[in-house]
Short mmCIF file of C-alpha atoms and ligand atoms in Angstrom, two decimals:
data_model
loop_
_atom_site.label_atom_id
_atom_site.label_comp_id
_atom_site.label_asym_id
_atom_site.label_seq_id
_atom_site.Cartn_x
_atom_site.Cartn_y
_atom_site.Cartn_z
CA MET A 1 30.71 -16.37 -17.94
CA LYS A 2 28.26 -13.34 -19.93
CA ALA A 3 27.34 -10.66 -18.72
CA LYS A 4 25.93 -7.18 -19.80
CA ILE A 5 27.54 -4.04 -18.41
CA ALA A 6 25.76 -0.54 -18.66
CA ILE A 7 28.68 2.07 -18.89
CA LEU A 8 27.61 5.44 -18.06
CA GLY A 9 30.12 7.43 -18.51
CA GLY A 10 28.48 11.21 -17.57
CA ASP A 11 30.29 14.71 -17.27
CA GLY A 12 33.53 15.96 -16.52
CA ILE A 13 36.23 13.52 -16.14
CA GLY A 14 33.57 10.26 -15.82
CA PRO A 15 34.03 9.14 -19.62
CA GLU A 16 37.82 9.31 -19.23
CA VAL A 17 37.66 7.36 -16.04
CA THR A 18 35.11 4.65 -17.20
CA ALA A 19 37.42 4.26 -20.86
CA GLU A 20 40.29 2.92 -18.90
CA SER A 21 37.99 0.73 -16.94
CA MET A 22 36.60 -0.99 -19.93
CA LYS A 23 40.26 -1.43 -20.85
CA VAL A 24 40.91 -3.40 -17.69
CA LEU A 25 37.29 -5.31 -17.35
CA GLU A 26 38.12 -6.26 -21.07
CA ALA A 27 41.83 -7.51 -19.80
CA ILE A 28 40.08 -9.60 -17.37
CA GLY A 29 37.20 -11.07 -20.27
CA SER A 30 40.11 -11.97 -22.49
CA ARG A 31 42.65 -13.78 -19.63
CA TYR A 32 39.85 -15.55 -17.81
CA GLY A 33 37.38 -16.41 -20.44
CA HIS A 34 34.16 -13.75 -19.80
CA GLU A 35 32.40 -12.02 -22.48
CA PHE A 36 31.32 -8.81 -21.68
CA GLU A 37 29.05 -6.69 -23.41
CA TYR A 38 28.92 -3.17 -23.10
CA SER A 39 25.98 -1.00 -23.63
CA THR A 40 26.18 3.36 -23.29
CA GLY A 41 23.71 5.48 -22.61
CA PRO A 42 23.59 9.77 -21.74
CA VAL A 43 23.68 10.89 -18.31
CA GLY A 44 23.59 13.83 -16.23
CA GLY A 45 24.29 17.46 -17.64
CA ASN A 46 25.18 16.25 -21.75
CA ALA A 47 21.60 14.49 -21.67
CA ILE A 48 19.94 17.78 -20.47
CA ASP A 49 21.92 19.76 -23.22
CA ASP A 50 20.80 17.17 -25.71
CA PHE A 51 17.82 15.62 -24.39
CA GLY A 52 16.05 17.78 -21.64
CA GLU A 53 16.44 15.27 -19.19
CA ALA A 54 19.07 13.80 -17.06
CA LEU A 55 18.54 10.41 -17.30
CA PRO A 56 16.90 9.79 -20.47
CA ALA A 57 14.32 7.23 -21.17
CA LYS A 58 16.49 5.43 -23.32
CA THR A 59 19.23 5.33 -20.55
CA GLU A 60 16.82 3.76 -17.73
CA ALA A 61 16.22 1.39 -20.52
CA VAL A 62 19.56 0.15 -21.00
CA VAL A 63 20.57 0.29 -17.56
CA LEU A 64 17.12 -2.17 -16.92
CA ALA A 65 18.53 -4.84 -19.79
CA SER A 66 21.80 -4.78 -17.87
CA ASP A 67 23.43 -6.97 -15.54
CA ALA A 68 25.37 -4.31 -13.59
CA VAL A 69 26.31 -0.29 -14.04
CA LEU A 70 29.39 1.34 -14.33
CA PHE A 71 28.81 4.35 -13.57
CA GLY A 72 31.62 7.72 -13.52
CA ALA A 73 30.31 11.13 -13.28
CA VAL A 74 28.07 14.22 -13.66
CA GLY A 75 27.58 17.83 -13.01
CA GLY A 76 29.88 20.35 -14.13
CA PRO A 77 29.37 24.67 -13.35
CA LYS A 78 27.63 24.67 -16.31
CA TRP A 79 24.52 23.21 -14.91
CA ASP A 80 24.77 24.85 -11.39
CA ASP A 81 22.22 27.59 -11.66
CA PRO A 82 20.13 27.04 -8.51
CA ALA A 83 16.88 28.13 -10.00
CA ALA A 84 17.22 25.52 -12.85
CA LYS A 85 14.37 23.17 -13.20
CA THR A 86 16.66 19.99 -13.66
CA ARG A 87 20.16 19.09 -12.95
CA PRO A 88 22.99 16.74 -13.25
CA GLU A 89 22.48 15.24 -10.01
CA ASP A 90 18.87 14.06 -10.62
CA GLY A 91 20.17 11.26 -13.32
CA ILE A 92 22.30 9.53 -10.36
CA LEU A 93 19.39 9.80 -7.71
CA ALA A 94 16.78 9.21 -10.09
CA LEU A 95 18.99 5.52 -11.02
CA ARG A 96 19.52 5.00 -7.18
CA LYS A 97 16.12 5.15 -6.49
CA THR A 98 14.66 3.12 -9.54
CA LEU A 99 17.21 0.86 -9.09
CA GLY A 100 16.05 0.61 -5.36
CA LEU A 101 19.82 1.03 -4.35
CA PHE A 102 19.54 1.86 -0.39
CA ALA A 103 23.13 0.18 0.34
CA ASN A 104 26.01 2.34 -0.60
CA LEU A 105 29.49 1.01 0.43
CA ARG A 106 32.59 2.70 0.44
CA PRO A 107 35.68 0.74 1.17
CA VAL A 108 38.51 3.01 2.86
CA LYS A 109 41.99 1.39 2.03
CA ILE A 110 45.81 2.80 2.49
CA TYR A 111 48.11 1.94 0.11
CA PRO A 112 51.27 2.15 1.55
CA GLU A 113 52.85 3.85 -1.06
CA LEU A 114 50.77 6.62 -1.06
CA ILE A 115 50.83 7.54 2.92
CA ASN A 116 52.92 10.32 1.99
CA ALA A 117 50.18 12.12 0.05
CA SER A 118 48.16 11.75 3.19
CA PRO A 119 46.99 14.78 5.21
CA LEU A 120 47.70 12.97 8.16
CA ARG A 121 50.52 11.86 10.20
CA PRO A 122 51.51 7.94 9.06
CA GLU A 123 51.29 6.75 12.36
CA ARG A 124 47.61 7.75 12.58
CA LEU A 125 47.09 5.49 9.69
CA GLU A 126 48.47 2.62 10.75
CA GLY A 127 45.61 -0.16 10.87
CA VAL A 128 43.31 1.93 8.85
CA ASP A 129 40.85 -0.44 7.06
CA MET A 130 37.52 0.50 6.85
CA ILE A 131 34.02 0.66 5.10
CA ILE A 132 31.54 3.04 5.11
CA VAL A 133 27.71 1.82 4.54
CA ARG A 134 25.67 4.57 3.75
CA GLU A 135 21.82 4.83 3.34
CA LEU A 136 21.30 5.64 -0.06
CA THR A 137 17.57 6.28 -1.38
CA GLY A 138 16.05 7.97 2.12
CA GLY A 139 16.57 10.63 4.15
CA LEU A 140 16.91 14.31 3.37
CA TYR A 141 18.02 13.28 0.00
CA PHE A 142 14.54 12.17 -0.96
CA GLY A 143 11.98 12.81 1.95
CA LYS A 144 8.89 15.06 0.78
CA PRO A 145 8.33 17.76 1.08
CA LYS A 146 11.21 18.84 -0.49
CA LYS A 147 10.73 22.56 -1.94
CA ARG A 148 10.76 26.05 -2.49
CA TRP A 149 8.71 28.72 -2.19
CA GLU A 150 7.73 32.43 -1.90
CA THR A 151 5.58 34.13 0.97
CA SER A 152 4.80 37.87 1.96
CA ARG A 153 8.04 37.86 4.25
CA GLY A 154 10.68 36.56 1.39
CA ARG A 155 11.40 32.85 0.24
CA ARG A 156 11.30 29.83 2.29
CA ALA A 157 12.64 26.46 1.48
CA VAL A 158 12.15 22.50 3.18
CA ASP A 159 13.64 19.77 3.17
CA THR A 160 12.47 16.38 5.04
CA LEU A 161 14.76 13.69 7.06
CA LYS A 162 12.29 11.22 7.13
CA TYR A 163 13.16 7.06 7.73
CA THR A 164 10.78 4.19 8.48
CA GLU A 165 12.01 1.68 10.39
CA GLN A 166 12.46 -0.68 7.80
CA GLU A 167 14.52 1.51 5.77
CA ILE A 168 16.77 1.88 8.65
CA ALA A 169 17.02 -2.10 9.79
CA ARG A 170 17.85 -3.26 6.21
CA VAL A 171 20.85 -0.81 5.88
CA LEU A 172 22.07 -1.78 9.14
CA ARG A 173 21.62 -5.19 8.11
CA VAL A 174 24.13 -5.15 5.36
CA GLY A 175 26.60 -3.34 7.99
CA PHE A 176 26.32 -5.80 10.35
CA GLU A 177 26.42 -8.74 7.72
CA LEU A 178 29.84 -6.85 6.53
CA ALA A 179 31.21 -6.52 10.09
CA LYS A 180 30.83 -10.46 10.56
CA ASN A 181 33.04 -11.34 8.13
CA ARG A 182 35.75 -8.66 9.20
CA ARG A 183 36.65 -7.07 12.58
CA LYS A 184 33.59 -7.39 13.79
CA ARG A 185 32.58 -3.87 14.82
CA LEU A 186 29.89 -1.41 13.70
CA HIS A 187 29.63 1.96 14.33
CA SER A 188 26.10 3.07 13.78
CA LEU A 189 25.92 7.10 13.32
CA ASP A 190 23.47 9.43 14.33
CA LYS A 191 22.43 12.83 15.92
CA MET A 192 20.06 11.41 18.05
CA ASN A 193 20.91 14.08 20.92
CA VAL A 194 18.97 16.61 18.33
CA LEU A 195 16.78 14.83 15.23
CA GLU A 196 14.09 12.54 16.12
CA SER A 197 14.44 10.83 13.02
CA SER A 198 17.91 9.75 14.43
CA ARG A 199 16.28 8.42 17.67
CA LEU A 200 14.31 5.63 15.75
CA TRP A 201 17.70 4.89 13.92
CA ARG A 202 19.37 4.35 16.88
CA GLU A 203 16.51 2.25 18.30
CA VAL A 204 16.41 0.31 15.82
CA ALA A 205 20.29 0.16 15.87
CA ILE A 206 19.57 -1.82 19.10
CA GLU A 207 17.61 -4.01 17.91
CA VAL A 208 19.12 -5.19 15.02
CA GLY A 209 22.43 -5.26 17.00
CA GLN A 210 20.84 -8.29 18.94
CA GLU A 211 20.34 -10.30 15.80
CA TYR A 212 24.39 -10.09 15.57
CA PRO A 213 25.61 -10.74 18.81
CA ASP A 214 29.38 -11.28 17.78
CA VAL A 215 29.16 -7.48 16.50
CA GLU A 216 30.46 -4.55 18.61
CA LEU A 217 27.76 -1.77 18.11
CA ILE A 218 29.13 1.49 18.79
CA HIS A 219 26.49 4.04 18.75
CA MET A 220 28.08 7.49 17.80
CA LEU A 221 27.19 11.03 16.83
CA ALA A 222 27.97 11.92 13.55
CA ASP A 223 29.44 15.18 14.71
CA ASN A 224 32.08 13.28 16.89
CA ALA A 225 32.56 10.65 14.01
CA ALA A 226 33.93 13.42 11.67
CA MET A 227 36.44 14.11 14.77
CA GLN A 228 37.19 10.80 15.29
CA LEU A 229 38.10 10.09 12.06
CA VAL A 230 40.87 12.45 11.80
CA MET A 231 41.86 11.68 15.12
CA ARG A 232 41.23 8.02 15.44
CA PRO A 233 40.58 6.35 12.04
CA ALA A 234 41.99 3.01 12.93
CA GLU A 235 38.71 2.51 15.63
CA PHE A 236 36.77 2.09 12.68
CA ASP A 237 35.86 -0.75 11.36
CA VAL A 238 31.79 -0.65 9.51
CA ILE A 239 30.98 2.56 9.66
CA VAL A 240 26.95 2.84 9.02
CA ALA A 241 25.13 6.19 8.50
CA GLU A 242 21.91 7.84 7.24
CA ASN A 243 22.69 9.45 3.38
CA MET A 244 23.82 12.96 3.97
CA PHE A 245 25.89 12.07 7.13
CA GLY A 246 27.52 9.17 5.02
CA ASP A 247 28.03 11.43 1.96
CA ILE A 248 29.80 13.38 4.00
CA LEU A 249 31.69 11.64 6.05
CA SER A 250 32.84 9.37 3.47
CA ASP A 251 34.42 12.68 1.44
CA GLU A 252 36.32 13.13 4.67
CA ALA A 253 37.28 9.64 5.18
CA SER A 254 38.46 9.58 1.38
CA VAL A 255 41.47 11.95 1.99
CA LEU A 256 42.71 9.28 4.72
CA THR A 257 44.27 7.31 1.43
CA GLY A 258 46.02 10.48 0.07
CA SER A 259 43.45 10.91 -2.77
CA MET A 260 39.58 11.16 -3.30
CA GLY A 261 40.77 9.58 -6.65
CA MET A 262 41.36 6.16 -4.88
CA LEU A 263 38.02 5.51 -3.73
CA PRO A 264 35.48 3.33 -4.96
CA SER A 265 31.80 2.57 -4.25
CA ALA A 266 29.29 -0.24 -4.50
CA SER A 267 25.61 0.71 -4.51
CA LEU A 268 23.33 -2.64 -3.88
CA SER A 269 19.79 -3.35 -3.42
CA SER A 270 20.05 -6.63 -1.30
CA LEU A 271 21.99 -7.81 1.50
CA PRO A 272 25.19 -9.07 0.29
CA PRO A 273 25.15 -13.09 -0.22
CA ALA A 274 26.63 -15.03 3.11
CA ASP A 275 28.16 -17.18 0.27
CA GLY A 276 29.42 -14.63 -1.70
CA LYS A 277 27.49 -15.59 -4.52
CA PRO A 278 25.31 -13.14 -5.87
CA LYS A 279 22.11 -14.25 -7.15
CA ARG A 280 21.62 -13.24 -10.69
CA GLY A 281 18.38 -11.36 -12.39
CA GLY A 282 16.21 -8.81 -11.02
CA LYS A 283 17.39 -4.82 -11.17
CA PRO A 284 20.99 -4.40 -11.57
CA ALA A 285 23.57 -2.77 -8.76
CA LEU A 286 25.60 0.45 -9.67
CA TYR A 287 29.30 0.76 -9.18
CA GLU A 288 31.04 4.69 -9.16
CA PRO A 289 33.42 6.32 -7.69
CA ILE A 290 32.93 8.68 -5.18
CA HIS A 291 34.62 11.26 -6.45
CA GLY A 292 32.49 14.21 -8.78
CA SER A 293 32.96 14.95 -12.71
CA ALA A 294 35.86 17.26 -11.68
CA PRO A 295 35.20 20.11 -14.18
CA ASP A 296 38.30 21.77 -13.59
CA ILE A 297 40.58 19.10 -14.71
CA ALA A 298 38.31 17.53 -17.14
CA GLY A 299 39.39 16.66 -20.86
CA GLN A 300 43.27 16.94 -20.00
CA GLY A 301 43.94 13.43 -19.72
CA ILE A 302 44.85 13.55 -15.94
CA ALA A 303 42.40 12.31 -14.16
CA ASN A 304 43.00 9.23 -12.05
CA PRO A 305 41.28 6.57 -13.04
CA CYS A 306 41.93 3.65 -9.36
CA ALA A 307 38.64 5.21 -8.35
CA SER A 308 36.78 3.97 -11.30
CA ILE A 309 38.80 0.66 -11.79
CA LEU A 310 38.40 -0.13 -8.05
CA SER A 311 34.41 0.20 -8.87
CA ALA A 312 34.79 -2.30 -11.80
CA ALA A 313 36.36 -4.52 -9.30
CA MET A 314 33.93 -4.23 -6.74
CA LEU A 315 31.51 -5.05 -10.03
CA LEU A 316 33.46 -8.12 -10.75
CA ARG A 317 32.88 -9.10 -6.84
CA TRP A 318 29.62 -8.39 -5.49
CA SER A 319 27.51 -8.76 -8.93
CA PHE A 320 28.90 -11.56 -10.53
CA GLY A 321 30.96 -13.47 -7.55
CA LEU A 322 33.96 -13.30 -9.69
CA HIS A 323 36.37 -12.95 -6.34
CA GLU A 324 39.84 -13.89 -8.04
CA GLU A 325 39.16 -11.46 -10.96
CA ALA A 326 38.55 -8.61 -8.28
CA ASP A 327 41.74 -9.50 -6.35
CA ALA A 328 43.41 -9.11 -9.84
CA ILE A 329 42.68 -5.64 -10.42
CA GLU A 330 43.27 -4.79 -6.94
CA SER A 331 46.41 -6.49 -6.78
CA ALA A 332 47.28 -4.72 -10.36
CA ILE A 333 46.88 -1.71 -8.69
CA GLU A 334 48.50 -2.46 -5.80
CA GLY A 335 51.70 -3.22 -8.40
CA VAL A 336 51.63 -0.19 -10.29
CA LEU A 337 51.46 1.86 -7.33
CA SER A 338 54.76 0.17 -6.01
CA GLU A 339 56.74 0.42 -9.31
CA GLY A 340 56.27 4.31 -8.87
CA TYR A 341 53.53 4.99 -10.87
CA ARG A 342 51.37 8.08 -9.96
CA THR A 343 48.52 10.19 -11.90
CA MET A 344 48.76 14.01 -10.87
CA ASP A 345 46.63 13.96 -7.96
CA ILE A 346 48.99 11.50 -5.88
CA GLY A 347 52.21 12.38 -7.54
CA VAL A 348 55.09 13.58 -5.88
CA PRO A 349 57.93 16.21 -7.50
CA GLY A 350 60.17 14.31 -9.84
CA GLY A 351 57.76 11.28 -9.50
CA ASN A 352 56.65 9.00 -12.30
CA THR A 353 53.27 10.97 -12.73
CA LEU A 354 50.88 9.53 -15.85
CA GLY A 355 47.82 10.68 -17.50
CA THR A 356 45.13 8.64 -17.31
CA THR A 357 45.33 6.41 -20.16
CA GLU A 358 48.87 5.27 -19.81
CA PHE A 359 48.31 4.69 -15.81
CA GLY A 360 45.04 2.66 -17.07
CA ASP A 361 47.14 1.18 -19.97
CA LEU A 362 49.29 -0.30 -16.69
CA ILE A 363 46.86 -1.60 -15.12
CA ALA A 364 45.31 -3.64 -17.92
CA GLY A 365 48.54 -4.79 -18.97
CA ARG A 366 49.34 -6.29 -15.51
CA VAL A 367 45.93 -7.69 -15.25
CA GLY A 368 46.11 -9.64 -18.62
C1 IPM B 1 28.10 11.03 -4.33
C2 IPM B 1 28.06 12.33 -4.80
C3 IPM B 1 26.27 12.62 -4.87
C4 IPM B 1 25.68 12.60 -3.49
C5 IPM B 1 26.04 13.73 -6.08
C6 IPM B 1 26.55 13.77 -7.30
C7 IPM B 1 24.41 13.92 -6.16
O1 IPM B 1 28.16 13.54 -3.73
O2 IPM B 1 28.08 9.80 -4.82
O3 IPM B 1 28.25 10.85 -3.00
O4 IPM B 1 25.70 13.85 -3.10
O5 IPM B 1 25.15 11.31 -3.29
MN1 MN B 2 29.26 12.97 -2.48
#
């Protein structure tokens, strides 16, 4: 198979971890006879520095000409002035919107080898295997009005939490489709006790749920879900949540695994295909670690590349239907972990802690 993959490293550790994913994709390509053609472009803070925009037109063109996008991370203290006109994060937000990526899949998987790296007691982690489906192109992130202004009585600011029933229904459908092939349980999160948008969310969840009688639909208030995620994480199978709730709760869920450095994500613009064979053509989907640019460790060669490499596996699975190849990457990571190798974030004193490239080499080696 031939495919064009846009690789956008971004800022901080983004380029370091995506370089390891490229290595692994190359190993997959030669083992299974696929030809991946890579293209790249600036995005985020470095793009603001060099081109005055977080998503320069030439990067957008590269993305639109590709079959899938592997994204690193954006942001850093250098660009954190709250008064700045453009922000690195505008780059990824614009990509999500332009590509129509309304469903962000964030699987939370426990690796037995990493149980001691988790802040939770081992018995709480037993049976944990969930996927968070975060709505990605609506809600507080994009609702208008969104602005800041001055009045005679001081500064004011507003963000808007707005959803149409269609936006709610389509992301819930993604959740139900996934749940159908998993443990058949879906938690729909909202704050219907307070928010009007959440009351619509709940109503629509009930309606869409009727199309999926085999899936148990559980409504849960988002604040309660924050508690249940650490009390009884194994109860969850598929979670569907509004953009901001999903952002916050997936960071929380990620540490169950021991490190945020282990969590990949896929951002899709359509329902996952029932037969596992995605149609080619149309706008590309985007894959990225859920972690950020980690400026505190950038440039030191110590970042964990797993989240990015697992994102590359999701890319093969969800954009190209290459399930065997994706499985090969996932088991290579399990294999390297079970041999005792770690990166700094999941390391133990006296353990075999490697740098980013050494760790990536081991995974690529096992894949190839
Ligand atoms: C994420 C990140 C982004 C978000 C930032 C970088 C805009 O936190 O992907 O979870 O808030 O969506
Ligand atoms: Mn986030």
